[in-house]
PDB file of C-alpha atoms and ligand atoms in Angstrom:
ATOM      1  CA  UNK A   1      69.091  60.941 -70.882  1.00 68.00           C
ATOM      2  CA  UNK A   2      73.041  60.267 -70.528  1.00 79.00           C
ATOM      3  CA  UNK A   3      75.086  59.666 -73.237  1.00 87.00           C
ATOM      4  CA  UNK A   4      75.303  56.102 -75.281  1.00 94.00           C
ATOM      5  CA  UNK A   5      78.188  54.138 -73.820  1.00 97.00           C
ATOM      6  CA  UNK A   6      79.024  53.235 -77.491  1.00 98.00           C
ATOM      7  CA  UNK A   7      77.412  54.547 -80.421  1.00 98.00           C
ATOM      8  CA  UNK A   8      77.902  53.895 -84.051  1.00 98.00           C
ATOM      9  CA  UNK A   9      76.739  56.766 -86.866  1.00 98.00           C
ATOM     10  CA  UNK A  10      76.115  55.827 -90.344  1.00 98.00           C
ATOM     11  CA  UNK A  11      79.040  52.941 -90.592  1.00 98.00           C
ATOM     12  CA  UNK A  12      79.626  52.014 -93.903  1.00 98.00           C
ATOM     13  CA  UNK A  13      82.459  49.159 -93.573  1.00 98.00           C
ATOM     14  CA  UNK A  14      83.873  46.914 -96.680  1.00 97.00           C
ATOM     15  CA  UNK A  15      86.082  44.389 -97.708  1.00 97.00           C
ATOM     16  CA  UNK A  16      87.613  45.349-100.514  1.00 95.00           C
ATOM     17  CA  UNK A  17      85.040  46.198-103.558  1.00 94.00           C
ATOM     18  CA  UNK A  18      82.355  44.276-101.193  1.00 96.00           C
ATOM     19  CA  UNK A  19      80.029  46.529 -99.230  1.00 97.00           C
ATOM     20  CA  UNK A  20      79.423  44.328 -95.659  1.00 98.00           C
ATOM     21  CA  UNK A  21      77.734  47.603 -93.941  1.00 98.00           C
ATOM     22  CA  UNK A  22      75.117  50.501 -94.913  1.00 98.00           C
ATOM     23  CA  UNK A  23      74.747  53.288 -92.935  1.00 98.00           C
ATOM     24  CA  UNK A  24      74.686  51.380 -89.742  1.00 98.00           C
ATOM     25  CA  UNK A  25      73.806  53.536 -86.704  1.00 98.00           C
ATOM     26  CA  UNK A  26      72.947  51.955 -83.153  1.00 98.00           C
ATOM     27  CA  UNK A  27      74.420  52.782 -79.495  1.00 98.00           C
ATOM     28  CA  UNK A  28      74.650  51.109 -76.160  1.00 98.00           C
ATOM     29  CA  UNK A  29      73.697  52.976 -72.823  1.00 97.00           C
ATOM     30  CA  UNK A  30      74.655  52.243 -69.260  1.00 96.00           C
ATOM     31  CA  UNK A  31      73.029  49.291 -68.029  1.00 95.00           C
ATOM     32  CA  UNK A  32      71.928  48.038 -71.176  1.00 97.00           C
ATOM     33  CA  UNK A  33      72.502  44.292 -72.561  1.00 98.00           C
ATOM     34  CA  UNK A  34      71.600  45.275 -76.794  1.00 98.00           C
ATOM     35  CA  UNK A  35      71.088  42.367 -79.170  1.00 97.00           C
ATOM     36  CA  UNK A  36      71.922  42.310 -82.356  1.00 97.00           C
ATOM     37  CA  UNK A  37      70.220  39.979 -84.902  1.00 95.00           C
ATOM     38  CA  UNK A  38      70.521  38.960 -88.337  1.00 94.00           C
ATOM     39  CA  UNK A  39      70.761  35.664 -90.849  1.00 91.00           C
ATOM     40  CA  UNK A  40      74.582  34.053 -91.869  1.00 92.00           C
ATOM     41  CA  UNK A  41      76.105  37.086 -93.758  1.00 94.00           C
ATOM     42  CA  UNK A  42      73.919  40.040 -92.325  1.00 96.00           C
ATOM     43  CA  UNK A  43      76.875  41.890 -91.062  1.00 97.00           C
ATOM     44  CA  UNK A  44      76.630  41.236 -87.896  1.00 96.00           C
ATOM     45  CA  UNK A  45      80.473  40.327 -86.642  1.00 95.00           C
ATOM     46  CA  UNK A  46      81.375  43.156 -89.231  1.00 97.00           C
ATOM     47  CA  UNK A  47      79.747  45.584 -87.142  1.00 98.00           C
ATOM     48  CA  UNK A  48      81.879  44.283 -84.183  1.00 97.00           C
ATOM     49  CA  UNK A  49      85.157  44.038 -86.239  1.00 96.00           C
ATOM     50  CA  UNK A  50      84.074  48.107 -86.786  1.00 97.00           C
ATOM     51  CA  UNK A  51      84.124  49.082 -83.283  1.00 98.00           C
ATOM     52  CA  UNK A  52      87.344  46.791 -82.133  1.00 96.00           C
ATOM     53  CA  UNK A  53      89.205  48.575 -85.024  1.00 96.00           C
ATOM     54  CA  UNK A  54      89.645  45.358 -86.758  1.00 95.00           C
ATOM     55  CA  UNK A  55      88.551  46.833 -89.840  1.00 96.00           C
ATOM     56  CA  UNK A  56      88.254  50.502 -90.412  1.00 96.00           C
ATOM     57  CA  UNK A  57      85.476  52.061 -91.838  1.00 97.00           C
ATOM     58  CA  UNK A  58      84.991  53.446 -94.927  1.00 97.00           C
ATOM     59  CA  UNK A  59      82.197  56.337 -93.786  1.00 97.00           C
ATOM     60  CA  UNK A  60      80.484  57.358 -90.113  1.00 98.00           C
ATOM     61  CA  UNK A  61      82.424  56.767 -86.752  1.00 97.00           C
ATOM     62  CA  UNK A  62      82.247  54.804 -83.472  1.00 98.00           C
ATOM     63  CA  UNK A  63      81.936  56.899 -80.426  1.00 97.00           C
ATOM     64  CA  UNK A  64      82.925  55.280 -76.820  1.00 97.00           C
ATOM     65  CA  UNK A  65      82.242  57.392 -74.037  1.00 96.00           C
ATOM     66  CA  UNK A  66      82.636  60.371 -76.221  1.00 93.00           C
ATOM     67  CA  UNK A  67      85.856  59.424 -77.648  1.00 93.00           C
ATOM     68  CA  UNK A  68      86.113  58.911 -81.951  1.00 96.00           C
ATOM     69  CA  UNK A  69      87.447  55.575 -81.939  1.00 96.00           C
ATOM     70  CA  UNK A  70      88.190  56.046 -86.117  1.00 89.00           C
ATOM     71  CA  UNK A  71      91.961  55.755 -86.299  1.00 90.00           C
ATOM     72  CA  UNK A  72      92.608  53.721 -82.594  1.00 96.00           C
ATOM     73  CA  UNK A  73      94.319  50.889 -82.930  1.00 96.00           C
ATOM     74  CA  UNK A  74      92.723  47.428 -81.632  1.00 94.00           C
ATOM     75  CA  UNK A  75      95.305  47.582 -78.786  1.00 91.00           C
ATOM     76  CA  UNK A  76      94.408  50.860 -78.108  1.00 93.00           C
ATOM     77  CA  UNK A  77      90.833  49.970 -78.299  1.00 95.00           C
ATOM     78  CA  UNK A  78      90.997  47.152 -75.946  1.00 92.00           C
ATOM     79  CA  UNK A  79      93.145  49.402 -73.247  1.00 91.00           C
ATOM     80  CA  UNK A  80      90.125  51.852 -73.590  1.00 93.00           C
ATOM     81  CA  UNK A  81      87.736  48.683 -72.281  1.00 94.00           C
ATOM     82  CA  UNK A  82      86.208  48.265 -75.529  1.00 96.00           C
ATOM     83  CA  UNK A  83      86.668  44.892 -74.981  1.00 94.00           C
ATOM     84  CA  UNK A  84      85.310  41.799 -78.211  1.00 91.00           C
ATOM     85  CA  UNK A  85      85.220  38.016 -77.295  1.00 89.00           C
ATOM     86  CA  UNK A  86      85.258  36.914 -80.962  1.00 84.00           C
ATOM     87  CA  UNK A  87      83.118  34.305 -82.108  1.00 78.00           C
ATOM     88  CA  UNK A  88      84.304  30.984 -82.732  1.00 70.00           C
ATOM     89  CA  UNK A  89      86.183  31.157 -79.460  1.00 72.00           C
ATOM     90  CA  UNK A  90      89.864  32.456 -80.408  1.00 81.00           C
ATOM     91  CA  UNK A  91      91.333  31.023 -77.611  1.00 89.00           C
ATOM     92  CA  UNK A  92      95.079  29.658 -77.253  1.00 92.00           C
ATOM     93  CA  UNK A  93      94.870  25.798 -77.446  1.00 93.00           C
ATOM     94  CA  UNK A  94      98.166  25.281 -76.192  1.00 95.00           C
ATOM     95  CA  UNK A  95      97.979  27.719 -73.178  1.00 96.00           C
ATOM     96  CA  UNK A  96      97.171  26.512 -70.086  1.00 96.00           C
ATOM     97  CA  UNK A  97      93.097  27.677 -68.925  1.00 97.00           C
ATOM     98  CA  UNK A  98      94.753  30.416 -66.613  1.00 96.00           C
ATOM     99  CA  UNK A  99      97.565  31.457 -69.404  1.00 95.00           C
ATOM    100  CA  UNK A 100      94.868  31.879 -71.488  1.00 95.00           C
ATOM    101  CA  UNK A 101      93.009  33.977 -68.548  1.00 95.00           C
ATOM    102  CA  UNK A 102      96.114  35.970 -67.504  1.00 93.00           C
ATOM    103  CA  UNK A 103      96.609  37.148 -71.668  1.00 90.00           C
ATOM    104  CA  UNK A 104      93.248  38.919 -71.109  1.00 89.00           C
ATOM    105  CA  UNK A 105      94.699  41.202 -68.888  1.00 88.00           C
ATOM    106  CA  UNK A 106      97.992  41.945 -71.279  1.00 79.00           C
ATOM    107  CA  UNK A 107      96.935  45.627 -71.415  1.00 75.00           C
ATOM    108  CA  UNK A 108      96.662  46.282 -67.644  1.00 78.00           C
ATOM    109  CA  UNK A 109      98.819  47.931 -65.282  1.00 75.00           C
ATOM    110  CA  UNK A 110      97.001  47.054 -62.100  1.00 80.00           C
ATOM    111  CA  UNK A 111      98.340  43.234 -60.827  1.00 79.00           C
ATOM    112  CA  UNK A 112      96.820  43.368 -56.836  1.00 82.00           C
ATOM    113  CA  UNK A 113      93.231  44.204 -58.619  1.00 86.00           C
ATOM    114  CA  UNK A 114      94.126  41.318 -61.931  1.00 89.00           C
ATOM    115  CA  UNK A 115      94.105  38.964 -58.680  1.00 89.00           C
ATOM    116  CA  UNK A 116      90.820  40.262 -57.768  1.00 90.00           C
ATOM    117  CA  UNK A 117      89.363  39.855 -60.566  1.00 91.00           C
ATOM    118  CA  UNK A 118      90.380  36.657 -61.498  1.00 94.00           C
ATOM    119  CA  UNK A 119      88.466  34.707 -58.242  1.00 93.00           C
ATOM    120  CA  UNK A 120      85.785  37.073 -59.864  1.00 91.00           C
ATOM    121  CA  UNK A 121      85.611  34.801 -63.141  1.00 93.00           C
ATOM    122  CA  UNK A 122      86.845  32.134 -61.643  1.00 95.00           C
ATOM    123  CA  UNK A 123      83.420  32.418 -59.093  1.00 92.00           C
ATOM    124  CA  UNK A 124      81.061  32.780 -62.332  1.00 90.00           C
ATOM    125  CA  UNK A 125      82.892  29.745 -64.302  1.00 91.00           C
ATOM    126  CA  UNK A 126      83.438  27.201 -61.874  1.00 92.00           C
ATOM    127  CA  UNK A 127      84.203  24.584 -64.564  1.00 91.00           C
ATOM    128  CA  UNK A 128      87.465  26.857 -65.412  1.00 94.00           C
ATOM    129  CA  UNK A 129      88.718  26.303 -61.787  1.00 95.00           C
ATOM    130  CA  UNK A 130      88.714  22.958 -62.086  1.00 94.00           C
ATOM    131  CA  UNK A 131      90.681  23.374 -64.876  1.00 96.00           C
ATOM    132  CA  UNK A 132      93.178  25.722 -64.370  1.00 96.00           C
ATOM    133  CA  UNK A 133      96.262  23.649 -65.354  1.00 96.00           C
ATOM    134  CA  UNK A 134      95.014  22.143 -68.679  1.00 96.00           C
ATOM    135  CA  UNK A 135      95.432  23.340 -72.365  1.00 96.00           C
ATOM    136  CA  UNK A 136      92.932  25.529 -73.805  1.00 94.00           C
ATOM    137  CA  UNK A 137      92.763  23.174 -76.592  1.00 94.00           C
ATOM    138  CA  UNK A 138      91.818  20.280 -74.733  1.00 95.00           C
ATOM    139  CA  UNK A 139      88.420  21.824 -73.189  1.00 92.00           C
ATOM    140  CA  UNK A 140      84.984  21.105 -74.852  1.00 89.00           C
ATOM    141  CA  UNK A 141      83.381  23.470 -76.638  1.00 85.00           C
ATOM    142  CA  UNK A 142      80.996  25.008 -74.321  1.00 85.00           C
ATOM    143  CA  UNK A 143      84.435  25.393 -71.737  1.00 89.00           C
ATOM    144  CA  UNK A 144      86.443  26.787 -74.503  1.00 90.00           C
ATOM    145  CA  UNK A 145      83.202  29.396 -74.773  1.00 89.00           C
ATOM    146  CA  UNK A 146      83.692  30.179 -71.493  1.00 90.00           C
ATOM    147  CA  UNK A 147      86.895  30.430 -70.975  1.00 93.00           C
ATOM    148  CA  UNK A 148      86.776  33.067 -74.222  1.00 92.00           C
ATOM    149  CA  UNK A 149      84.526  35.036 -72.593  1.00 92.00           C
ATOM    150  CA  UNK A 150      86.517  34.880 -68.906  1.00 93.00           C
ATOM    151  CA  UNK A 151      89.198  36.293 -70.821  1.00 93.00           C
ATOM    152  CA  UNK A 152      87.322  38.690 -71.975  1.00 92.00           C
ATOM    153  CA  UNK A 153      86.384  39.463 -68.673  1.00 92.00           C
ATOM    154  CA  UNK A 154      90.214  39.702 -67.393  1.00 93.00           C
ATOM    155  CA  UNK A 155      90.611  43.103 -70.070  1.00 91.00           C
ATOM    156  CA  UNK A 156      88.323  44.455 -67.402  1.00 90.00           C
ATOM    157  CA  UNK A 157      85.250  45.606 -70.395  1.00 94.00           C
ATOM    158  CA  UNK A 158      83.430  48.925 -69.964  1.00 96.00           C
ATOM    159  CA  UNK A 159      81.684  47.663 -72.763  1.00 97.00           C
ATOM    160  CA  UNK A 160      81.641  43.972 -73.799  1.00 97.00           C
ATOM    161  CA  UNK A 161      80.883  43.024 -77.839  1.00 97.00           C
ATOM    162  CA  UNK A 162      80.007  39.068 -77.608  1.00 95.00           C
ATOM    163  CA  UNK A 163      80.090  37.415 -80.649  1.00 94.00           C
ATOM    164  CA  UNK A 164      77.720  34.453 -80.851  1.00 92.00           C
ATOM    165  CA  UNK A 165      78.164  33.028 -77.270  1.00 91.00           C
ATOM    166  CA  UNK A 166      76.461  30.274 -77.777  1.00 89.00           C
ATOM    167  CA  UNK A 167      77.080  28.747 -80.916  1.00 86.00           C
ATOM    168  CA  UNK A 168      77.355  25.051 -80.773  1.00 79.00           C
ATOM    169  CA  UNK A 169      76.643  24.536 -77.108  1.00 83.00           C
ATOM    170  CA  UNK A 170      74.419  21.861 -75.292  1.00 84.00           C
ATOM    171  CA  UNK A 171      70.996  23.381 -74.742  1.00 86.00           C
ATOM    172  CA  UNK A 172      72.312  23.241 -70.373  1.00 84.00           C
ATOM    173  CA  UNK A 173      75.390  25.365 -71.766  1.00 84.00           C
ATOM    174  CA  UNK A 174      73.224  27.998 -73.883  1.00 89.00           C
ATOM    175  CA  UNK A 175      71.518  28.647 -70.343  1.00 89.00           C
ATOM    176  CA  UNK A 176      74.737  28.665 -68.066  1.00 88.00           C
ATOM    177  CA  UNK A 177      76.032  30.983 -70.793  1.00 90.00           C
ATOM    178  CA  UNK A 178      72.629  33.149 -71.008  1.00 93.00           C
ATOM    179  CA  UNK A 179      72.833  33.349 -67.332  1.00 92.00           C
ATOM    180  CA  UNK A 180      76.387  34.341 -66.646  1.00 90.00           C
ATOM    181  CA  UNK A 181      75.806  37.086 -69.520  1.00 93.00           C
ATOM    182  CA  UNK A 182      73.095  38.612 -67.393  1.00 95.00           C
ATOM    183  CA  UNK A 183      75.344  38.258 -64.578  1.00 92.00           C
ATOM    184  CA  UNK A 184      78.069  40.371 -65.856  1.00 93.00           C
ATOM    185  CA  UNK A 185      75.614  42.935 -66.877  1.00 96.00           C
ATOM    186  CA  UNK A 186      73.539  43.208 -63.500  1.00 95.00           C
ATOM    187  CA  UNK A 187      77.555  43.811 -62.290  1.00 90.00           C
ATOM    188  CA  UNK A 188      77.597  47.017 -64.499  1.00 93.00           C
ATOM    189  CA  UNK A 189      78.653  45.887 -68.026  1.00 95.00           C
ATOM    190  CA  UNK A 190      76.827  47.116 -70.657  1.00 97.00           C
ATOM    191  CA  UNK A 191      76.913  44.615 -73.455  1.00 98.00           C
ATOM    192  CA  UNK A 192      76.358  44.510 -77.624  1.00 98.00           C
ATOM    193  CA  UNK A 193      75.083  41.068 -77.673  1.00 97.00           C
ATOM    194  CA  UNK A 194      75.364  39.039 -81.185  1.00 96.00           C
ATOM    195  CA  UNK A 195      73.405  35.825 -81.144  1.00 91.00           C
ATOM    196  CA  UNK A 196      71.724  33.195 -83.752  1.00 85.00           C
ATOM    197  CA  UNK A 197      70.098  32.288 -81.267  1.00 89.00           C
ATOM    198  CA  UNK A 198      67.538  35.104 -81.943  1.00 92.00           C
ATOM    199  CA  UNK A 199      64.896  34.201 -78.624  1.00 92.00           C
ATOM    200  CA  UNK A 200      67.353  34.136 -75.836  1.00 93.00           C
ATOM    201  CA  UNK A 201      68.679  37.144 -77.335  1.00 94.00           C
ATOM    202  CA  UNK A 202      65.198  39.049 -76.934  1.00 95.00           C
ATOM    203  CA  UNK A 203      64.902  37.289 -73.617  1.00 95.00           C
ATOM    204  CA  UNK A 204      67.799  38.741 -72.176  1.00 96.00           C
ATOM    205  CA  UNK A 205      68.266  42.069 -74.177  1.00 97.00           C
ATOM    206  CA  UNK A 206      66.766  45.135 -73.472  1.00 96.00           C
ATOM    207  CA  UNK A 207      66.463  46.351 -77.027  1.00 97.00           C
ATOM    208  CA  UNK A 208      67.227  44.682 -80.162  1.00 97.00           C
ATOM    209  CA  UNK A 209      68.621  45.523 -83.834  1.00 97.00           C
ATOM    210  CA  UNK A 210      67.855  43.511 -86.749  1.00 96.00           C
ATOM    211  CA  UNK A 211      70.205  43.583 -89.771  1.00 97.00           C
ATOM    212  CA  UNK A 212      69.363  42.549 -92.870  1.00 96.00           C
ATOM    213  CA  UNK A 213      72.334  42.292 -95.453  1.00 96.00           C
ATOM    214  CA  UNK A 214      74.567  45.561 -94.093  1.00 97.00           C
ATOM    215  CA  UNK A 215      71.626  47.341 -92.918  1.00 98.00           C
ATOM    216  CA  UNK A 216      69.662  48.083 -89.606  1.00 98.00           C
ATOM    217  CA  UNK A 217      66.135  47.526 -90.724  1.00 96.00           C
ATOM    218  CA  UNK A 218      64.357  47.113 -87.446  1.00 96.00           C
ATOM    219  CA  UNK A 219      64.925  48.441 -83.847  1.00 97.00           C
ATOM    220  CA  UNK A 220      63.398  48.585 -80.875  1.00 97.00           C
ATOM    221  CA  UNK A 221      62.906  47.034 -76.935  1.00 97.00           C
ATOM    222  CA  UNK A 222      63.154  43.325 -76.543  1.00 96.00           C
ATOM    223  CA  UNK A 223      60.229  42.634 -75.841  1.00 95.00           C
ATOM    224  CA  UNK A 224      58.439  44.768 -78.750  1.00 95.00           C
ATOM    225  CA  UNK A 225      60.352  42.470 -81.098  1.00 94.00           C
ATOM    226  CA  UNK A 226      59.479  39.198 -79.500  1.00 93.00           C
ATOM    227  CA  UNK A 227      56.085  39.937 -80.840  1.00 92.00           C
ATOM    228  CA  UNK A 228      56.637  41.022 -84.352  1.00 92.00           C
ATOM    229  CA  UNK A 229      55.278  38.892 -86.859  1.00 91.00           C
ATOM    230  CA  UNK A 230      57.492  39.514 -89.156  1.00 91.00           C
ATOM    231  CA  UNK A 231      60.844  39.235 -86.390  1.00 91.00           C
ATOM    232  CA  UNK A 232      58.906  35.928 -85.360  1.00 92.00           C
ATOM    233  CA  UNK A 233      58.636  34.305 -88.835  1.00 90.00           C
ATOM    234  CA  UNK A 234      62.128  35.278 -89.744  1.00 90.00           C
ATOM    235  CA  UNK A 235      64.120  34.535 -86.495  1.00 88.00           C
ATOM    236  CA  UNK A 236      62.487  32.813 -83.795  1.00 87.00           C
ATOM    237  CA  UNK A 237      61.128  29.946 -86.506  1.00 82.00           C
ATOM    238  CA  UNK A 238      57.476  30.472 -86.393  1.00 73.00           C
ATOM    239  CA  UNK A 239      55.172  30.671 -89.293  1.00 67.00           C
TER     240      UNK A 239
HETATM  241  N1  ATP B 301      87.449  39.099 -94.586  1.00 50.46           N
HETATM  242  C1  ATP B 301      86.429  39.216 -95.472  1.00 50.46           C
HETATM  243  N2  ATP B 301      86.658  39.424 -96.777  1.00 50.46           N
HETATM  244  C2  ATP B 301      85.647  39.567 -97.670  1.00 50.46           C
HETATM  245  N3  ATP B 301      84.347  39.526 -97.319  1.00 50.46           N
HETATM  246  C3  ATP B 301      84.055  39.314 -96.026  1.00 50.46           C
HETATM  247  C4  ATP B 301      85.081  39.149 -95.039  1.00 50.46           C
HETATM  248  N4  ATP B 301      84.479  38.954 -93.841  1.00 50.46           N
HETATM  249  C5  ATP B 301      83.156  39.000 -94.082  1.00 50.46           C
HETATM  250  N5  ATP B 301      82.892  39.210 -95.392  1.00 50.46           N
HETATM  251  C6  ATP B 301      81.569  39.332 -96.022  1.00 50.46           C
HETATM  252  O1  ATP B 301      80.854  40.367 -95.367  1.00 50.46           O
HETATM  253  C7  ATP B 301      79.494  40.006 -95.184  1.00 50.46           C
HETATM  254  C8  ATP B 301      79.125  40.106 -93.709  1.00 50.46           C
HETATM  255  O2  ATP B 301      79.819  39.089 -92.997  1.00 50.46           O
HETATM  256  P1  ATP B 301      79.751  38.942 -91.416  1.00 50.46           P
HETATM  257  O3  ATP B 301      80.775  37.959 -91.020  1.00 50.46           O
HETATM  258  O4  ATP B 301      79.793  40.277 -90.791  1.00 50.46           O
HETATM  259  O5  ATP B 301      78.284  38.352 -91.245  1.00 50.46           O
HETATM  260  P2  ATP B 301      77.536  37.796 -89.952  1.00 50.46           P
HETATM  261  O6  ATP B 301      76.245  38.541 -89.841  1.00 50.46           O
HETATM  262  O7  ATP B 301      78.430  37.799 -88.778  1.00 50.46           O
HETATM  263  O8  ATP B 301      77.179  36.297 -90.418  1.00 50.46           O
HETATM  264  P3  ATP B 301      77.184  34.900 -89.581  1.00 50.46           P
HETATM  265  O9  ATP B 301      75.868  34.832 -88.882  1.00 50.46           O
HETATM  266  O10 ATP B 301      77.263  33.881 -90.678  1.00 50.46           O
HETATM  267  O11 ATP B 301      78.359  34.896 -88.657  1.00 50.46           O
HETATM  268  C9  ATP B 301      79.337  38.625 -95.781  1.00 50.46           C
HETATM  269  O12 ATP B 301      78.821  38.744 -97.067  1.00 50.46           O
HETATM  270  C10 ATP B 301      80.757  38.088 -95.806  1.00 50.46           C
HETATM  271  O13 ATP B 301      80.942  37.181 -96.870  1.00 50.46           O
HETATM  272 MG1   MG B 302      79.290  36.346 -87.614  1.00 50.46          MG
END
């Protein structure tokens, strides 16, 4: 097999005197869309604060592409194509819809292929190009989710960390959004997906983590998980 994309070895991550991560180890390969699970507080956007260098870990190390990332700055990180849409949708209200596009590709040299690759997310979120010209702040939610993740796009991700993509949306936006995930991945981008949202995770993930406050208690393919009793009673609602 070919080395993990992105691989994390016993992370141990805290916030001040507050442990948030135990030993958390879990990588990404080529190809793969990986979801991440867990209840309110598990660790989950910790882990994905780890890798973007947003916090730096106490213990263990983050290995992209066979690269320590322990001591890179988020910039740094980014420029690398580590690349985090963060969840509640950071985006800039008072930015215009392609400002807000155009800031995702801050760390790139290349302006003919920027063009390119904005008709590229501009072809997966049609909404957005109806939209160009308006504030950020004045979409709806589910646009403002998109438009997060079209910026995310724009840094041009070797590896893409989403952070709850769906939270909040109309049950028609949690499927546009499913879909255009596994539409970026069939185009080549391996992705650490984070989702409440525990059975469209499973349905769209190849394999699947399951932390349970700080630690990875469960692993395995998708579809292995989507019939554990006890993944089943605790995250897909069923008794
Ligand atoms: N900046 C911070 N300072 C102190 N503690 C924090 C900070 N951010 C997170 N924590 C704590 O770390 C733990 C993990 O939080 P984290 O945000 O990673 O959870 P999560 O799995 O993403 O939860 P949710 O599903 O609610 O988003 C929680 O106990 C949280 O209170
Ligand atoms: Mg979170």
């Amino acid at each position: 097999m070919t080395d993990p994309v992105l691989s994390l070895h016993g992370v141990e991550t805290f916030y001040g005197r507050i442990q948030a991560l135990y030993k958390v180890s879990l990588e990404v390969r080529e190809g793969e869309i990986v979801a991440l699970i867990g209840g309110n507080g598990a660790g989950k956007t910790t882990t994905l604060r780890t890798i973007s260098g947003l916090v730096k870990p106490a213990a263990g190390s983050v290995i992209f592409c066979g690269h320590s990332l322990t001591g890179v700055s988020p910039d740094a990180i980014v420029r690398l194509g580590v690349v985090h849409a963060p969840e509640g949708r950071r985006i800039f209200p008072r930015m215009t819809v392609l400002e807000n596009l155009q800031l995702g590709a801050f760390a790139r040299g290349d302006a003919a292929a920027i063009a390119d690759d904005l008709q590229d997310v501009l072809a997966l979120f049609p909404r957005l190009k109806e939209r160009l010209a308006q504030k950020g702040g004045t979409l709806s939610g589910g646009e403002q989710q998109m438009l997060a993740i079209g910026r995310a796009l724009m840094a041009k991700p070797k590896v893409l960390l989403l952070d709850e993509p769906s939270m909040g949306l109309s049950p028609i936006f949690v499927d546009t959004i499913f879909e255009v995930i596994a539409d970026i991945n069939k185009r080549g981008v391996p992705i650490l997906l984070i989702e409440q949202n525990a059975r469209k995770a499973l349905q769209v993930a190849s394999r699947c983590y399951v932390l349970e406050t700080g630690s990875i208690v469960k692993e395995g393919p998708a579809a292995a998980l989507l019939n554990d009793d006890a993944v089943r009673k605790a995250y897909l609602g069923e008794d």
